[in-house]
Amino acid sequence: MKAGIWTTSLLIALIGCSEEKKPNVTSIPSVTASAIVPPSAEPVVSATAPAAPVKVPDAVAAQHILVAYKGAKGAPKSVTRSKADAKKRAEEALAKAKSGTDFSSLVAEYSDDPGSKDRQGSVGKFTRDKMTKPFSDAAFALAVDQISEPVETDFGFHVIKRNQ
């Protein structure tokens, strides 16, 4: 764009040199923008290098707290809380986790998943297709040691901590 303006200015200056004699258009030398580059024209160089592509892992390891509600898939018969109460309880567990409470101790206090409760909430290392989609999507989106917001699945509300 700057080269085009500079070339146009040069042409106007060449044409306007004489008030008395108007030059014939065919007598103006042929000038192209690529042939004339003003001395101030510098190539534009980006200050930031392109970001390296982020490698998505094939598998992640995680712990979770499952807060079930009455009617949720696999919920123990002893669970009588409503869906709204389950979400509120999961949010309470998350708030404690964010304040620094040990995640494993929160599993013991809050989780309704008997299968992982004995393993401090560990679901081990898994591939994306081994868990229900909302759970996998949330776990794979987390950075290592990051904790998710409550994630709803057919089983209830999960608070997930990615371990690796």
mmCIF file of N, CA and C in Angstrom, residues 39-157:
data_model
loop_
_atom_site.group_PDB
_atom_site.id
_atom_site.type_symbol
_atom_site.label_atom_id
_atom_site.label_comp_id
_atom_site.label_asym_id
_atom_site.label_seq_id
_atom_site.Cartn_x
_atom_site.Cartn_y
_atom_site.Cartn_z
ATOM 1 N N PRO A 39 12.658 4.006 0.159
ATOM 2 C CA PRO A 39 13.682 3.565 1.094
ATOM 3 C C PRO A 39 13.143 3.209 2.473
ATOM 4 N N SER A 40 12.020 3.775 2.861
ATOM 5 C CA SER A 40 11.479 3.496 4.195
ATOM 6 C C SER A 40 10.664 2.212 4.242
ATOM 7 N N ALA A 41 10.436 1.584 3.112
ATOM 8 C CA ALA A 41 9.623 0.364 3.107
ATOM 9 C C ALA A 41 10.436 -0.797 3.673
ATOM 10 N N GLU A 42 10.007 -1.297 4.800
ATOM 11 C CA GLU A 42 10.663 -2.423 5.451
ATOM 12 C C GLU A 42 9.683 -3.597 5.449
ATOM 13 N N PRO A 43 10.190 -4.794 5.336
ATOM 14 C CA PRO A 43 9.275 -5.933 5.429
ATOM 15 C C PRO A 43 8.699 -6.031 6.845
ATOM 16 N N VAL A 44 7.465 -6.434 6.934
ATOM 17 C CA VAL A 44 6.802 -6.575 8.220
ATOM 18 C C VAL A 44 7.165 -7.934 8.794
ATOM 19 N N VAL A 45 7.685 -7.933 10.012
ATOM 20 C CA VAL A 45 8.079 -9.168 10.677
ATOM 21 C C VAL A 45 7.251 -9.290 11.948
ATOM 22 N N SER A 46 6.638 -10.444 12.151
ATOM 23 C CA SER A 46 5.826 -10.686 13.337
ATOM 24 C C SER A 46 6.730 -10.817 14.557
ATOM 25 N N ALA A 47 6.321 -10.203 15.661
ATOM 26 C CA ALA A 47 7.103 -10.251 16.895
ATOM 27 C C ALA A 47 6.902 -11.560 17.646
ATOM 28 N N THR A 48 5.845 -12.278 17.325
ATOM 29 C CA THR A 48 5.583 -13.525 18.030
ATOM 30 C C THR A 48 5.704 -14.694 17.068
ATOM 31 N N ALA A 49 6.306 -15.734 17.547
ATOM 32 C CA ALA A 49 6.433 -16.947 16.747
ATOM 33 C C ALA A 49 5.121 -17.712 16.835
ATOM 34 N N PRO A 50 4.808 -18.490 15.824
ATOM 35 C CA PRO A 50 3.567 -19.271 15.896
ATOM 36 C C PRO A 50 3.639 -20.264 17.048
ATOM 37 N N ALA A 51 2.503 -20.450 17.688
ATOM 38 C CA ALA A 51 2.444 -21.358 18.841
ATOM 39 C C ALA A 51 2.627 -22.796 18.377
ATOM 40 N N ALA A 52 3.321 -23.556 19.181
ATOM 41 C CA ALA A 52 3.502 -24.970 18.879
ATOM 42 C C ALA A 52 2.166 -25.673 19.047
ATOM 43 N N PRO A 53 1.868 -26.638 18.210
ATOM 44 C CA PRO A 53 0.596 -27.340 18.348
ATOM 45 C C PRO A 53 0.542 -28.075 19.694
ATOM 46 N N VAL A 54 -0.627 -28.025 20.306
ATOM 47 C CA VAL A 54 -0.818 -28.665 21.595
ATOM 48 C C VAL A 54 -1.109 -30.143 21.345
ATOM 49 N N LYS A 55 -0.338 -31.002 21.975
ATOM 50 C CA LYS A 55 -0.536 -32.443 21.807
ATOM 51 C C LYS A 55 -1.602 -32.902 22.793
ATOM 52 N N VAL A 56 -2.652 -33.464 22.269
ATOM 53 C CA VAL A 56 -3.725 -33.990 23.098
ATOM 54 C C VAL A 56 -3.316 -35.405 23.512
ATOM 55 N N PRO A 57 -3.326 -35.678 24.820
ATOM 56 C CA PRO A 57 -2.901 -37.010 25.258
ATOM 57 C C PRO A 57 -3.889 -38.094 24.827
ATOM 58 N N ASP A 58 -3.383 -39.300 24.691
ATOM 59 C CA ASP A 58 -4.245 -40.440 24.369
ATOM 60 C C ASP A 58 -5.031 -40.893 25.589
ATOM 61 N N ALA A 59 -4.444 -40.657 26.774
ATOM 62 C CA ALA A 59 -5.080 -41.077 28.019
ATOM 63 C C ALA A 59 -4.713 -40.096 29.125
ATOM 64 N N VAL A 60 -5.589 -39.982 30.113
ATOM 65 C CA VAL A 60 -5.329 -39.160 31.293
ATOM 66 C C VAL A 60 -5.662 -39.982 32.530
ATOM 67 N N ALA A 61 -5.138 -39.558 33.655
ATOM 68 C CA ALA A 61 -5.477 -40.183 34.938
ATOM 69 C C ALA A 61 -6.196 -39.133 35.771
ATOM 70 N N ALA A 62 -7.186 -39.574 36.530
ATOM 71 C CA ALA A 62 -7.978 -38.617 37.298
ATOM 72 C C ALA A 62 -8.555 -39.257 38.557
ATOM 73 N N GLN A 63 -8.968 -38.371 39.454
ATOM 74 C CA GLN A 63 -9.763 -38.716 40.626
ATOM 75 C C GLN A 63 -11.088 -37.992 40.457
ATOM 76 N N HIS A 64 -12.096 -38.485 41.116
ATOM 77 C CA HIS A 64 -13.361 -37.752 41.070
ATOM 78 C C HIS A 64 -14.156 -37.944 42.346
ATOM 79 N N ILE A 65 -15.032 -36.982 42.526
ATOM 80 C CA ILE A 65 -16.051 -37.065 43.569
ATOM 81 C C ILE A 65 -17.356 -37.181 42.807
ATOM 82 N N LEU A 66 -18.126 -38.202 43.096
ATOM 83 C CA LEU A 66 -19.441 -38.359 42.472
ATOM 84 C C LEU A 66 -20.505 -38.077 43.513
ATOM 85 N N VAL A 67 -21.345 -37.100 43.232
ATOM 86 C CA VAL A 67 -22.482 -36.811 44.107
ATOM 87 C C VAL A 67 -23.730 -37.237 43.340
ATOM 88 N N ALA A 68 -24.295 -38.334 43.785
ATOM 89 C CA ALA A 68 -25.465 -38.905 43.115
ATOM 90 C C ALA A 68 -26.751 -38.280 43.658
ATOM 91 N N TYR A 69 -27.826 -38.502 42.943
ATOM 92 C CA TYR A 69 -29.147 -38.067 43.392
ATOM 93 C C TYR A 69 -30.126 -39.203 43.128
ATOM 94 N N LYS A 70 -31.284 -39.141 43.792
ATOM 95 C CA LYS A 70 -32.293 -40.179 43.648
ATOM 96 C C LYS A 70 -32.702 -40.270 42.172
ATOM 97 N N GLY A 71 -32.596 -41.495 41.636
ATOM 98 C CA GLY A 71 -32.969 -41.721 40.244
ATOM 99 C C GLY A 71 -31.789 -41.689 39.280
ATOM 100 N N ALA A 72 -30.618 -41.284 39.753
ATOM 101 C CA ALA A 72 -29.439 -41.281 38.881
ATOM 102 C C ALA A 72 -29.009 -42.724 38.629
ATOM 103 N N LYS A 73 -28.404 -42.951 37.479
ATOM 104 C CA LYS A 73 -27.943 -44.282 37.092
ATOM 105 C C LYS A 73 -26.940 -44.805 38.125
ATOM 106 N N GLY A 74 -27.217 -45.995 38.652
ATOM 107 C CA GLY A 74 -26.312 -46.634 39.594
ATOM 108 C C GLY A 74 -26.284 -46.029 40.982
ATOM 109 N N ALA A 75 -27.150 -45.090 41.257
ATOM 110 C CA ALA A 75 -27.153 -44.453 42.585
ATOM 111 C C ALA A 75 -27.544 -45.464 43.650
ATOM 112 N N PRO A 76 -26.800 -45.498 44.763
ATOM 113 C CA PRO A 76 -27.175 -46.392 45.862
ATOM 114 C C PRO A 76 -28.585 -46.069 46.371
ATOM 115 N N LYS A 77 -29.276 -47.078 46.826
ATOM 116 C CA LYS A 77 -30.656 -46.877 47.317
ATOM 117 C C LYS A 77 -30.699 -45.934 48.510
ATOM 118 N N SER A 78 -29.598 -45.816 49.210
ATOM 119 C CA SER A 78 -29.544 -44.928 50.376
ATOM 120 C C SER A 78 -29.526 -43.447 49.987
ATOM 121 N N VAL A 79 -29.266 -43.143 48.717
ATOM 122 C CA VAL A 79 -29.225 -41.746 48.265
ATOM 123 C C VAL A 79 -30.654 -41.267 48.009
ATOM 124 N N THR A 80 -31.065 -40.235 48.743
ATOM 125 C CA THR A 80 -32.425 -39.709 48.617
ATOM 126 C C THR A 80 -32.447 -38.241 48.208
ATOM 127 N N ARG A 81 -31.262 -37.636 48.016
ATOM 128 C CA ARG A 81 -31.236 -36.192 47.711
ATOM 129 C C ARG A 81 -31.763 -35.927 46.295
ATOM 130 N N SER A 82 -32.258 -34.723 46.107
ATOM 131 C CA SER A 82 -32.746 -34.296 44.794
ATOM 132 C C SER A 82 -31.562 -33.936 43.899
ATOM 133 N N LYS A 83 -31.850 -33.759 42.638
ATOM 134 C CA LYS A 83 -30.822 -33.352 41.673
ATOM 135 C C LYS A 83 -30.237 -31.993 42.069
ATOM 136 N N ALA A 84 -31.088 -31.064 42.475
ATOM 137 C CA ALA A 84 -30.628 -29.725 42.891
ATOM 138 C C ALA A 84 -29.736 -29.815 44.128
ATOM 139 N N ASP A 85 -30.114 -30.669 45.072
ATOM 140 C CA ASP A 85 -29.298 -30.842 46.278
ATOM 141 C C ASP A 85 -27.949 -31.481 45.934
ATOM 142 N N ALA A 86 -27.952 -32.402 44.984
ATOM 143 C CA ALA A 86 -26.703 -33.053 44.569
ATOM 144 C C ALA A 86 -25.764 -32.034 43.927
ATOM 145 N N LYS A 87 -26.306 -31.170 43.111
ATOM 146 C CA LYS A 87 -25.467 -30.147 42.468
ATOM 147 C C LYS A 87 -24.890 -29.205 43.528
ATOM 148 N N LYS A 88 -25.708 -28.811 44.473
ATOM 149 C CA LYS A 88 -25.258 -27.918 45.540
ATOM 150 C C LYS A 88 -24.148 -28.588 46.361
ATOM 151 N N ARG A 89 -24.284 -29.868 46.633
ATOM 152 C CA ARG A 89 -23.272 -30.616 47.396
ATOM 153 C C ARG A 89 -21.965 -30.716 46.588
ATOM 154 N N ALA A 90 -22.063 -30.943 45.294
ATOM 155 C CA ALA A 90 -20.868 -30.997 44.436
ATOM 156 C C ALA A 90 -20.168 -29.636 44.419
ATOM 157 N N GLU A 91 -20.938 -28.557 44.360
ATOM 158 C CA GLU A 91 -20.360 -27.205 44.386
ATOM 159 C C GLU A 91 -19.672 -26.928 45.727
ATOM 160 N N GLU A 92 -20.227 -27.455 46.793
ATOM 161 C CA GLU A 92 -19.627 -27.309 48.122
ATOM 162 C C GLU A 92 -18.269 -28.032 48.173
ATOM 163 N N ALA A 93 -18.236 -29.240 47.641
ATOM 164 C CA ALA A 93 -16.979 -30.005 47.601
ATOM 165 C C ALA A 93 -15.938 -29.272 46.743
ATOM 166 N N LEU A 94 -16.374 -28.717 45.624
ATOM 167 C CA LEU A 94 -15.477 -27.963 44.746
ATOM 168 C C LEU A 94 -14.908 -26.741 45.468
ATOM 169 N N ALA A 95 -15.740 -26.014 46.182
ATOM 170 C CA ALA A 95 -15.276 -24.827 46.913
ATOM 171 C C ALA A 95 -14.205 -25.211 47.930
ATOM 172 N N LYS A 96 -14.395 -26.323 48.610
ATOM 173 C CA LYS A 96 -13.390 -26.773 49.577
ATOM 174 C C LYS A 96 -12.096 -27.181 48.868
ATOM 175 N N ALA A 97 -12.229 -27.836 47.720
ATOM 176 C CA ALA A 97 -11.036 -28.245 46.953
ATOM 177 C C ALA A 97 -10.261 -27.013 46.489
ATOM 178 N N LYS A 98 -10.968 -26.002 46.027
ATOM 179 C CA LYS A 98 -10.312 -24.776 45.564
ATOM 180 C C LYS A 98 -9.652 -24.012 46.706
ATOM 181 N N SER A 99 -10.172 -24.188 47.915
ATOM 182 C CA SER A 99 -9.585 -23.491 49.066
ATOM 183 C C SER A 99 -8.381 -24.241 49.628
ATOM 184 N N GLY A 100 -8.062 -25.397 49.033
ATOM 185 C CA GLY A 100 -6.856 -26.104 49.443
ATOM 186 C C GLY A 100 -7.069 -27.386 50.227
ATOM 187 N N THR A 101 -8.312 -27.757 50.483
ATOM 188 C CA THR A 101 -8.571 -29.014 51.186
ATOM 189 C C THR A 101 -8.114 -30.178 50.312
ATOM 190 N N ASP A 102 -7.467 -31.153 50.934
ATOM 191 C CA ASP A 102 -6.965 -32.324 50.222
ATOM 192 C C ASP A 102 -8.105 -33.024 49.477
ATOM 193 N N PHE A 103 -7.891 -33.262 48.181
ATOM 194 C CA PHE A 103 -8.940 -33.838 47.336
ATOM 195 C C PHE A 103 -9.343 -35.226 47.827
ATOM 196 N N SER A 104 -8.368 -36.030 48.221
ATOM 197 C CA SER A 104 -8.669 -37.395 48.693
ATOM 198 C C SER A 104 -9.563 -37.378 49.926
ATOM 199 N N SER A 105 -9.353 -36.413 50.816
ATOM 200 C CA SER A 105 -10.220 -36.326 51.997
ATOM 201 C C SER A 105 -11.627 -35.877 51.603
ATOM 202 N N LEU A 106 -11.729 -35.083 50.569
ATOM 203 C CA LEU A 106 -13.056 -34.662 50.094
ATOM 204 C C LEU A 106 -13.797 -35.839 49.468
ATOM 205 N N VAL A 107 -13.054 -36.728 48.808
ATOM 206 C CA VAL A 107 -13.674 -37.936 48.254
ATOM 207 C C VAL A 107 -14.321 -38.726 49.384
ATOM 208 N N ALA A 108 -13.580 -38.920 50.484
ATOM 209 C CA ALA A 108 -14.098 -39.684 51.626
ATOM 210 C C ALA A 108 -15.359 -39.049 52.207
ATOM 211 N N GLU A 109 -15.401 -37.722 52.197
ATOM 212 C CA GLU A 109 -16.541 -37.011 52.791
ATOM 213 C C GLU A 109 -17.743 -36.894 51.851
ATOM 214 N N TYR A 110 -17.505 -36.691 50.550
ATOM 215 C CA TYR A 110 -18.588 -36.329 49.642
ATOM 216 C C TYR A 110 -18.994 -37.383 48.611
ATOM 217 N N SER A 111 -18.115 -38.295 48.241
ATOM 218 C CA SER A 111 -18.397 -39.155 47.089
ATOM 219 C C SER A 111 -19.380 -40.275 47.394
ATOM 220 N N ASP A 112 -20.257 -40.538 46.412
ATOM 221 C CA ASP A 112 -21.228 -41.632 46.485
ATOM 222 C C ASP A 112 -20.823 -42.788 45.580
ATOM 223 N N ASP A 113 -19.611 -42.767 45.061
ATOM 224 C CA ASP A 113 -19.147 -43.825 44.163
ATOM 225 C C ASP A 113 -18.364 -44.867 44.962
ATOM 226 N N PRO A 114 -19.018 -45.993 45.295
ATOM 227 C CA PRO A 114 -18.323 -46.993 46.102
ATOM 228 C C PRO A 114 -17.137 -47.621 45.359
ATOM 229 N N GLY A 115 -17.187 -47.659 44.046
ATOM 230 C CA GLY A 115 -16.116 -48.271 43.260
ATOM 231 C C GLY A 115 -14.798 -47.520 43.344
ATOM 232 N N SER A 116 -14.850 -46.197 43.383
ATOM 233 C CA SER A 116 -13.603 -45.416 43.429
ATOM 234 C C SER A 116 -13.341 -44.806 44.802
ATOM 235 N N LYS A 117 -14.323 -44.826 45.669
ATOM 236 C CA LYS A 117 -14.160 -44.214 46.994
ATOM 237 C C LYS A 117 -13.032 -44.886 47.780
ATOM 238 N N ASP A 118 -12.932 -46.201 47.658
ATOM 239 C CA ASP A 118 -11.878 -46.940 48.356
ATOM 240 C C ASP A 118 -10.494 -46.645 47.776
ATOM 241 N N ARG A 119 -10.446 -46.090 46.572
ATOM 242 C CA ARG A 119 -9.173 -45.745 45.908
ATOM 243 C C ARG A 119 -8.944 -44.232 45.929
ATOM 244 N N GLN A 120 -9.507 -43.544 46.907
ATOM 245 C CA GLN A 120 -9.390 -42.088 47.058
ATOM 246 C C GLN A 120 -9.914 -41.349 45.820
ATOM 247 N N GLY A 121 -10.933 -41.924 45.203
ATOM 248 C CA GLY A 121 -11.574 -41.303 44.055
ATOM 249 C C GLY A 121 -10.893 -41.596 42.726
ATOM 250 N N SER A 122 -9.819 -42.359 42.742
ATOM 251 C CA SER A 122 -9.083 -42.618 41.512
ATOM 252 C C SER A 122 -9.894 -43.467 40.535
ATOM 253 N N VAL A 123 -9.941 -43.007 39.309
ATOM 254 C CA VAL A 123 -10.540 -43.798 38.231
ATOM 255 C C VAL A 123 -9.422 -44.328 37.334
ATOM 256 N N GLY A 124 -8.171 -44.102 37.762
ATOM 257 C CA GLY A 124 -7.019 -44.599 37.012
ATOM 258 C C GLY A 124 -6.774 -43.823 35.740
ATOM 259 N N LYS A 125 -5.985 -44.441 34.878
ATOM 260 C CA LYS A 125 -5.671 -43.839 33.579
ATOM 261 C C LYS A 125 -6.662 -44.398 32.567
ATOM 262 N N PHE A 126 -7.243 -43.523 31.761
ATOM 263 C CA PHE A 126 -8.266 -43.970 30.820
ATOM 264 C C PHE A 126 -8.174 -43.200 29.508
ATOM 265 N N THR A 127 -8.684 -43.811 28.457
ATOM 266 C CA THR A 127 -8.779 -43.155 27.155
ATOM 267 C C THR A 127 -10.138 -42.478 27.081
ATOM 268 N N ARG A 128 -10.249 -41.588 26.139
ATOM 269 C CA ARG A 128 -11.474 -40.787 26.009
ATOM 270 C C ARG A 128 -12.733 -41.640 25.872
ATOM 271 N N ASP A 129 -12.633 -42.772 25.185
ATOM 272 C CA ASP A 129 -13.809 -43.602 24.916
ATOM 273 C C ASP A 129 -14.225 -44.501 26.081
ATOM 274 N N LYS A 130 -13.458 -44.529 27.159
ATOM 275 C CA LYS A 130 -13.755 -45.418 28.284
ATOM 276 C C LYS A 130 -14.725 -44.818 29.299
ATOM 277 N N MET A 131 -14.946 -43.530 29.220
ATOM 278 C CA MET A 131 -15.853 -42.864 30.165
ATOM 279 C C MET A 131 -17.002 -42.233 29.389
ATOM 280 N N THR A 132 -18.040 -41.884 30.121
ATOM 281 C CA THR A 132 -19.158 -41.197 29.494
ATOM 282 C C THR A 132 -18.661 -39.854 28.931
ATOM 283 N N LYS A 133 -19.222 -39.410 27.816
ATOM 284 C CA LYS A 133 -18.714 -38.259 27.076
ATOM 285 C C LYS A 133 -18.529 -36.996 27.927
ATOM 286 N N PRO A 134 -19.517 -36.564 28.719
ATOM 287 C CA PRO A 134 -19.302 -35.337 29.505
ATOM 288 C C PRO A 134 -18.116 -35.459 30.475
ATOM 289 N N PHE A 135 -17.949 -36.649 31.069
ATOM 290 C CA PHE A 135 -16.847 -36.876 31.991
ATOM 291 C C PHE A 135 -15.519 -36.799 31.239
ATOM 292 N N SER A 136 -15.413 -37.515 30.123
ATOM 293 C CA SER A 136 -14.174 -37.509 29.328
ATOM 294 C C SER A 136 -13.850 -36.121 28.808
ATOM 295 N N ASP A 137 -14.849 -35.434 28.272
ATOM 296 C CA ASP A 137 -14.613 -34.083 27.743
ATOM 297 C C ASP A 137 -14.033 -33.174 28.818
ATOM 298 N N ALA A 138 -14.598 -33.238 30.006
ATOM 299 C CA ALA A 138 -14.121 -32.395 31.107
ATOM 300 C C ALA A 138 -12.716 -32.801 31.545
ATOM 301 N N ALA A 139 -12.485 -34.097 31.717
ATOM 302 C CA ALA A 139 -11.177 -34.578 32.190
ATOM 303 C C ALA A 139 -10.066 -34.252 31.198
ATOM 304 N N PHE A 140 -10.323 -34.422 29.906
ATOM 305 C CA PHE A 140 -9.304 -34.160 28.895
ATOM 306 C C PHE A 140 -9.068 -32.663 28.696
ATOM 307 N N ALA A 141 -10.015 -31.838 29.088
ATOM 308 C CA ALA A 141 -9.857 -30.378 28.961
ATOM 309 C C ALA A 141 -9.039 -29.782 30.107
ATOM 310 N N LEU A 142 -8.892 -30.528 31.186
ATOM 311 C CA LEU A 142 -8.170 -30.027 32.354
ATOM 312 C C LEU A 142 -6.659 -30.119 32.169
ATOM 313 N N ALA A 143 -5.951 -29.205 32.808
ATOM 314 C CA ALA A 143 -4.500 -29.313 32.920
ATOM 315 C C ALA A 143 -4.211 -30.226 34.109
ATOM 316 N N VAL A 144 -3.009 -30.761 34.180
ATOM 317 C CA VAL A 144 -2.629 -31.614 35.303
ATOM 318 C C VAL A 144 -2.794 -30.823 36.609
ATOM 319 N N ASP A 145 -3.397 -31.449 37.595
ATOM 320 C CA ASP A 145 -3.702 -30.888 38.924
ATOM 321 C C ASP A 145 -4.836 -29.866 38.920
ATOM 322 N N GLN A 146 -5.483 -29.660 37.803
ATOM 323 C CA GLN A 146 -6.625 -28.742 37.744
ATOM 324 C C GLN A 146 -7.897 -29.507 38.129
ATOM 325 N N ILE A 147 -8.850 -28.787 38.713
ATOM 326 C CA ILE A 147 -10.104 -29.383 39.175
ATOM 327 C C ILE A 147 -11.256 -28.772 38.384
ATOM 328 N N SER A 148 -12.166 -29.627 37.955
ATOM 329 C CA SER A 148 -13.292 -29.176 37.125
ATOM 330 C C SER A 148 -14.415 -28.575 37.961
ATOM 331 N N GLU A 149 -15.240 -27.823 37.296
ATOM 332 C CA GLU A 149 -16.536 -27.427 37.852
ATOM 333 C C GLU A 149 -17.369 -28.708 37.895
ATOM 334 N N PRO A 150 -18.491 -28.730 38.605
ATOM 335 C CA PRO A 150 -19.320 -29.938 38.597
ATOM 336 C C PRO A 150 -19.764 -30.300 37.170
ATOM 337 N N VAL A 151 -19.608 -31.576 36.841
ATOM 338 C CA VAL A 151 -19.953 -32.099 35.516
ATOM 339 C C VAL A 151 -21.094 -33.089 35.700
ATOM 340 N N GLU A 152 -22.196 -32.858 34.998
ATOM 341 C CA GLU A 152 -23.346 -33.752 35.129
ATOM 342 C C GLU A 152 -23.277 -34.883 34.112
ATOM 343 N N THR A 153 -23.497 -36.092 34.607
ATOM 344 C CA THR A 153 -23.650 -37.263 33.746
ATOM 345 C C THR A 153 -24.907 -37.994 34.220
ATOM 346 N N ASP A 154 -25.188 -39.133 33.628
ATOM 347 C CA ASP A 154 -26.337 -39.938 34.063
ATOM 348 C C ASP A 154 -26.171 -40.453 35.490
ATOM 349 N N PHE A 155 -24.936 -40.449 35.987
ATOM 350 C CA PHE A 155 -24.631 -40.979 37.315
ATOM 351 C C PHE A 155 -24.749 -39.931 38.421
ATOM 352 N N GLY A 156 -24.793 -38.657 38.053
ATOM 353 C CA GLY A 156 -24.866 -37.577 39.033
ATOM 354 C C GLY A 156 -23.904 -36.464 38.659
ATOM 355 N N PHE A 157 -23.395 -35.762 39.668
ATOM 356 C CA PHE A 157 -22.475 -34.650 39.453
ATOM 357 C C PHE A 157 -21.068 -35.051 39.893
#
